[in-house]
XYZ file of C-alpha atoms in Angstrom:
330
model
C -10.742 1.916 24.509
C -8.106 -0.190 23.164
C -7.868 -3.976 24.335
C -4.438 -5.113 24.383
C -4.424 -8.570 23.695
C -0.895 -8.887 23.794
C 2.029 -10.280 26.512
C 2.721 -7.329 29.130
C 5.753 -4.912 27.631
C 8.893 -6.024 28.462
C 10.704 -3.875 31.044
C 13.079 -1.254 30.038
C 16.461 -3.254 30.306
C 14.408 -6.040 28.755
C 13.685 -3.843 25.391
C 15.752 -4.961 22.476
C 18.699 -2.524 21.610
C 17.984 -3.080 18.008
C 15.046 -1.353 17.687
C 14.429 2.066 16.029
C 13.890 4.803 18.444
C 10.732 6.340 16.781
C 8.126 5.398 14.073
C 5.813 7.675 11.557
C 3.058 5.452 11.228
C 2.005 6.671 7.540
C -1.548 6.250 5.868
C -1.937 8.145 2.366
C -4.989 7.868 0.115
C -3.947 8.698 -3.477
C -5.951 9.016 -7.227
C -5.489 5.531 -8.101
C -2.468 2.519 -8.185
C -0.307 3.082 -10.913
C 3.310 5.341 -11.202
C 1.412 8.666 -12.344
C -1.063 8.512 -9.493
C -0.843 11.328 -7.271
C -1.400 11.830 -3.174
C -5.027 13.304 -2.073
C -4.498 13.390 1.550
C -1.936 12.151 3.830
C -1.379 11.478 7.656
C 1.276 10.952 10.040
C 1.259 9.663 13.458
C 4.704 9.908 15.216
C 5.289 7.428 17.800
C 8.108 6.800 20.208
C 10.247 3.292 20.500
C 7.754 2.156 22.159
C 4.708 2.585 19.896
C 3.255 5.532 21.626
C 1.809 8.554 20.440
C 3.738 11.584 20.446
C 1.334 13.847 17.464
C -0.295 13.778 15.109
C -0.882 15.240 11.509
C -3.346 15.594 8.338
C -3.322 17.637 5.333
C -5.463 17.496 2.066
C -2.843 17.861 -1.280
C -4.343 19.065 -4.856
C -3.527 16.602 -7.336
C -3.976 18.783 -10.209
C -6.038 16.079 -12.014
C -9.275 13.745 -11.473
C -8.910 12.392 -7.772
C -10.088 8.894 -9.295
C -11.943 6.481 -6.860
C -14.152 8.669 -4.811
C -16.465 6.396 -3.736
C -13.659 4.667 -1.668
C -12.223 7.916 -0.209
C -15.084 10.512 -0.677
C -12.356 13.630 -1.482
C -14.140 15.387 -4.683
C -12.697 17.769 -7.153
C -14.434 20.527 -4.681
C -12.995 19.829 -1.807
C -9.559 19.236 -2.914
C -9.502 22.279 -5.139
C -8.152 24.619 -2.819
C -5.922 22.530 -0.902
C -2.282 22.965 -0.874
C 0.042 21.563 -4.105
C 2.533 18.646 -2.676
C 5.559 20.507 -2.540
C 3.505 23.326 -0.181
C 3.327 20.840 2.143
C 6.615 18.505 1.640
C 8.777 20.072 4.273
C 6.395 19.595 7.013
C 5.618 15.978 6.100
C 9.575 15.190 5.688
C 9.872 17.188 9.063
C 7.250 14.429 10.409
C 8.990 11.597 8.591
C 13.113 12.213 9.688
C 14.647 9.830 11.079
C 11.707 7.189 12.292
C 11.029 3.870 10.631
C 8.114 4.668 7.998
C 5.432 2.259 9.341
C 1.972 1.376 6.790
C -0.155 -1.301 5.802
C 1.576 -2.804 2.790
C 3.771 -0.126 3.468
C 5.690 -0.642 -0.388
C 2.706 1.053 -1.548
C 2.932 4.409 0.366
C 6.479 4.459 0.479
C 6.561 4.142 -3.745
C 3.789 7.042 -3.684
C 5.372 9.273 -0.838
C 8.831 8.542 -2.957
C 7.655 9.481 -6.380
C 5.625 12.710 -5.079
C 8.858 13.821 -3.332
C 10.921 13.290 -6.680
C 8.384 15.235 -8.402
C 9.063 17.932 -6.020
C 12.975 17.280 -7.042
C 13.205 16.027 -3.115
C 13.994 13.293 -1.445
C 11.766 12.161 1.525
C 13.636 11.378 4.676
C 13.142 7.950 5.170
C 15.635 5.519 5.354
C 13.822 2.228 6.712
C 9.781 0.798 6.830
C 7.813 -1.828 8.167
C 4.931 -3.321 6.810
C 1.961 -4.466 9.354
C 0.790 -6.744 7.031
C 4.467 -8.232 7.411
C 4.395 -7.835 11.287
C 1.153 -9.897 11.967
C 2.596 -12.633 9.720
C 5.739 -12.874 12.071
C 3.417 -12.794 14.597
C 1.487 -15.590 13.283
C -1.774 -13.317 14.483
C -4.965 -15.360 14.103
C -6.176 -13.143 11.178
C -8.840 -14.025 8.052
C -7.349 -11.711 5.920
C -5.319 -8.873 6.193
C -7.185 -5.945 5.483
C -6.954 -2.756 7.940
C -10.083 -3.413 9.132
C -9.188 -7.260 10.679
C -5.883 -6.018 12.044
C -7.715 -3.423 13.697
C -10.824 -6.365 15.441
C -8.044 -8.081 16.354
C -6.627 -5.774 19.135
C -10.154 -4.167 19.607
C -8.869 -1.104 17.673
C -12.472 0.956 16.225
C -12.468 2.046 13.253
C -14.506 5.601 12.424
C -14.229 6.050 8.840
C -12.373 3.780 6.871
C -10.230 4.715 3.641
C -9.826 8.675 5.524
C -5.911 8.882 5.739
C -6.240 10.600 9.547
C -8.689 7.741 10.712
C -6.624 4.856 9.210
C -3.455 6.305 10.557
C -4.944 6.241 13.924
C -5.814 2.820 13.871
C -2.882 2.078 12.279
C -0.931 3.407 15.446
C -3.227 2.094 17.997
C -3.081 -1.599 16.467
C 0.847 -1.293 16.054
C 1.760 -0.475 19.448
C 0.396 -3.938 21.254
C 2.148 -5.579 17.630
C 5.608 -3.981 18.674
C 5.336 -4.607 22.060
C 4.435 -8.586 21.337
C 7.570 -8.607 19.026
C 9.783 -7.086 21.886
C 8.406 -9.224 24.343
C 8.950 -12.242 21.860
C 12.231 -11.421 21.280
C 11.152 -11.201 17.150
C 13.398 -9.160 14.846
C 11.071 -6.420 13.368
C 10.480 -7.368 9.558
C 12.695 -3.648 8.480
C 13.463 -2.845 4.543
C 15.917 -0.569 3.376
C 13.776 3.127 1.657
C 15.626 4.281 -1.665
C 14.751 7.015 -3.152
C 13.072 7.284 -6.530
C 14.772 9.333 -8.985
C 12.486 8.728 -12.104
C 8.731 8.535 -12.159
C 5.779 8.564 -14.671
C 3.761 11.125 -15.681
C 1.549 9.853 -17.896
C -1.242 12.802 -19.055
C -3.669 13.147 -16.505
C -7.317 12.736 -16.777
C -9.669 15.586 -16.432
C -10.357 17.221 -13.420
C -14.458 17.255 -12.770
C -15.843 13.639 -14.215
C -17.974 12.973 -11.176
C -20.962 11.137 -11.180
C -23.466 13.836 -9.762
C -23.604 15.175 -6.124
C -23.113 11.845 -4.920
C -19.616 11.291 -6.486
C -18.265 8.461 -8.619
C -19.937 5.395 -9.056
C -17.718 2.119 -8.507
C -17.831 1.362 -12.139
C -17.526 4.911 -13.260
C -14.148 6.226 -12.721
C -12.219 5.323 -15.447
C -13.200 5.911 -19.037
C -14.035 2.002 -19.453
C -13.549 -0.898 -16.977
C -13.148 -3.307 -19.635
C -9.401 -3.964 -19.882
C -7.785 -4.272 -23.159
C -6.219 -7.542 -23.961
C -2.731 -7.942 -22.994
C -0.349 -7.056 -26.255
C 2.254 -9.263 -25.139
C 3.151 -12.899 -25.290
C 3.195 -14.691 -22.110
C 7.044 -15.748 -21.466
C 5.994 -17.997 -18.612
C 6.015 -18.624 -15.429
C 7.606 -15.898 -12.238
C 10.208 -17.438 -10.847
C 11.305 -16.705 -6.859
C 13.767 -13.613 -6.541
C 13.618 -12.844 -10.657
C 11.292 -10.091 -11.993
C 7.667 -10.319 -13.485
C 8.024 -9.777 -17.071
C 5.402 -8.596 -19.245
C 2.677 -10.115 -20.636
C 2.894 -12.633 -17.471
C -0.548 -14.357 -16.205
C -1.130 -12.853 -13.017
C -4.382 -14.435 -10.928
C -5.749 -12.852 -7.819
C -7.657 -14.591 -5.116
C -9.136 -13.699 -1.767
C -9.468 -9.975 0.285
C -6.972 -7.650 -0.786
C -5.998 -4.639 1.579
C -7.106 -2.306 -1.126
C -9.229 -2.181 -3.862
C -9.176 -5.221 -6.109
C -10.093 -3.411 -9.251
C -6.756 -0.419 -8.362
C -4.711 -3.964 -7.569
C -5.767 -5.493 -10.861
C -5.574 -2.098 -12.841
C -2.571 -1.428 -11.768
C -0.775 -4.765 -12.693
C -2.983 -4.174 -16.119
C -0.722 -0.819 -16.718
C 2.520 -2.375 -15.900
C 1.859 -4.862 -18.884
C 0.851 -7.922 -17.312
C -1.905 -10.044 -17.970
C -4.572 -10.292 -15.662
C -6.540 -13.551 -15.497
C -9.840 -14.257 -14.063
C -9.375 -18.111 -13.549
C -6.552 -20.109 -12.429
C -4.917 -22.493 -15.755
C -1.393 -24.003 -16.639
C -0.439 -20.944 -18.438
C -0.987 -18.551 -15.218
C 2.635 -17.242 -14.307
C 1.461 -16.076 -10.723
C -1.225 -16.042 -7.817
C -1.257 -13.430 -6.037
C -3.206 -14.071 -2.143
C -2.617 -13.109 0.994
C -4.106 -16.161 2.415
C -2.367 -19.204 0.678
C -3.811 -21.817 3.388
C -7.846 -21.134 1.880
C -9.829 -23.666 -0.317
C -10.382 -21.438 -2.821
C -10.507 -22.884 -6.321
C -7.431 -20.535 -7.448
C -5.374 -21.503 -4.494
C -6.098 -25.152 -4.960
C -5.518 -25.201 -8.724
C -2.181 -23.476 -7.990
C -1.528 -26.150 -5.502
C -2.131 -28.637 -8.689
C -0.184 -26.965 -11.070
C 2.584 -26.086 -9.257
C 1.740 -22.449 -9.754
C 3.745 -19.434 -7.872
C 2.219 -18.027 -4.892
C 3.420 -14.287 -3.304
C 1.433 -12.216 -1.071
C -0.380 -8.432 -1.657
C 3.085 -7.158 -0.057
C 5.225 -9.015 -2.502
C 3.205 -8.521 -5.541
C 3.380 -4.663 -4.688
C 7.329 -4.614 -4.435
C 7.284 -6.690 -7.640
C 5.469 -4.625 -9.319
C 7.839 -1.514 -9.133
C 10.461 -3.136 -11.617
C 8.069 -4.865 -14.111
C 10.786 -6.294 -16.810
C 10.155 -5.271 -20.276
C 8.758 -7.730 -22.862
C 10.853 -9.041 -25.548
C 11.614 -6.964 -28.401
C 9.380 -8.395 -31.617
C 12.179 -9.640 -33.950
C-alpha cells in the first residue's frame, strides 16, 4: 500500500486554478540514448488533476533493429519480433497522450524519443506541456540521495516490481507523483511545466543488426555495442559551457554520482553528439554533469576549485538535443 508522506490534499476550492486538468504519466524503454534510437515498449498511465488513476496502458513496438541494452530491460530480438511497428500503435498512444501534461522521470528524455518516433511516423504527438519528477522533488526540496526512480519511489513507500519494465515504472511513476502534486498544491508551489515542440528532423543513422545477443541469457553489460572503448574525441576543446549558451563540440564533459539511467547510454550518448567525455575532473573540463552538487565527491570538489560548470541529469539531457557544431578546420 502506498504511504503518503505528504500534507493532507488541499480541499477543492483550495486547489490551484493553474493546474492542468489531467496528466499521462509516461515511462518508455528504448534501444539505446542517442537520436536514431528507437522505442521497445511504452506505457501510459492517465491520471486526473488530481494525480489519480483513471487507466492504464502497455504495448511492446518492433524497432526493426538490435534492441541494444537487454540486460537493463530484458526485451530480446524474440520477443519483440512480432510486436506491432510504431506507427501501428501511434494513434492509440496520442489518443492516451491529448491534452494532459506529459509527466516522466527526466521527462526531456522520453519526450525527445516519443517526439522523434512520431516524426518518423510523419506525426506529431499531442503533447503540448511536461513535467519532470526529477524537477518536482527538487522544488520540493524532498530528502532524496539521488534521484533515481527507485529513491523517489522509497521515499513515498511506492514498491517497485520490476524495474527498467515501462508498465512497472509507469506505475510507480504515478503512485509516487500523486502525494508530489498534492504537496505542491498544498504548498502553494508552481508545478515546474515546459513548453513540448515537436521534432521535425531526426537521425537515422544505419541500424545495427538485429540478433547479436549474447546466448539465451541475453546481452552481457559490456557486450552490446561493437566495442566499449570510445574513440578519442576528433575535435578541439573550445572551452568551457557557459549558462544559457549551447555545448559545443569537442567540450570536456565529466560525470559524477547516480544517474537515473544508465551511465554508460548517458556517457555514450554525449560521446555521439561530439563531446568529449572525461573520466577525471581537470582545468580543461568544460562541464560536470551531477545530480547531487552538495556530495564530497572528488569531481564535485575539484569543480568547486576550478570554478567548473555544474548542471543536473535533466539539464544535461535538454542540452544535449542542440549540441553546436565544432568549428570548421580553416
Amino acid at each position: 500500500m502506498l504511504e503518503d508522506r505528504t500534507t493532507a490534499a488541499p480541499s477543492a476550492t483550495a486547489w490551484p486554478t493553474a493546474y492542468p486538468q489531467g496528466y499521462a504519466v509516461v515511462d518508455v524503454e528504448t534501444t539505446g540514448l542517442a537520436r536514431d534510437d528507437r522505442i521497445i515498449s511504452a506505457a501510459v498511465y492517465r491520471l486526473n488533476a488530481r494525480g489519480e488513476v483513471e487507466d492504464h496502458w502497455y504495448t511492446l513496438v518492433n524497432p526493426q533493429r538490435d534492441p541494444g541494452p537487454v540486460w537493463i530491460h530484458g526485451l530480446t530480438s524474440e520477443v519483440l519480433r512480432d510486436a506491432p511497428l510504431f506507427p501501428e500503435v501511434a494513434e492509440e498512444f496520442a489518443a492516451r497522450l491529448d491534452g494532459r501534461v506529459l509527466v516522466a522521470h527526466n521527462a526531456v528524455f522520453d519526450w525527445q524519443m516519443i517526439a522523434r518516433e512520431y516524426a518518423r511516423a510523419k506525426r506529431e504527438a499531442p503533447v503540448r506541456q511536461r513535467l519532470c519528477t526529477i524537477a518536482l522533488s527538487k522544488a520540493l526540496e524532498l530528502p532524496l540521495p539521488n534521484h533515481k526512480l527507485e529513491s523517489l519511489a522509497a521515499h513515498f513507500g511506492v514498491v517497485q516490481q520490476r524495474a527498467h519494465h515501462a508498465l512497472d515504472d509507469a506505475r510507480v511513476l504515478a503512485e509516487a507523483f500523486r502525494p508530489s502534486l498534492l504537496a505542491a498544491a498544498a504548498g502553494g508551489l508552481r508545478l515546474p511545466l515546459h513548453e513540448c515542440r515537436p521534432l521535425t528532423e531526426w537521425s537515422d543513422a544505419p541500424a545495427p543488426r538485429i540478433g547479436h545477443q549474447a546466448g539465451p541469457g541475453g546481452y552481457r553489460s559490456a557486450g552490446w555495442r561493437p566495442s566499449r572503448k570510445r574513440p578519442a574525441c576528433p575535435y578541439p576543446n573550445p572551452g568551457r559551457y557557459e549558462e544559457g549558451k549551447r555545448l559545443k563540440q569537442g567540450m570536456r564533459v565529466a560525470f559524477s554520482g547516480d544517474t537515473s539511467v544508465e551511465r554508460d547510454l548517458l556517457e555514450d550518448r554525449a560521446t555521439e553528439a561530439g563531446l568529449h567525455v572525461a573520466t577525471s575532473l581537470s582545468r580543461l573540463t568544460s562541464l560536470l554533469v551531477t545530480n547531487d552538487p552538495d556530495s564530497g565527491t572528488s569531481k564535485v570538489v575539484k569543480a568547486r576549485q576550478f570554478g567548473t560548470p555544474v548542471v543536473d541529469e535533466a539539464a544535461f539531457g535538454q542540452l544535449l538535443a542542440d549540441v553546436e557544431p565544432a568549428d570548421a578546420t580553416p
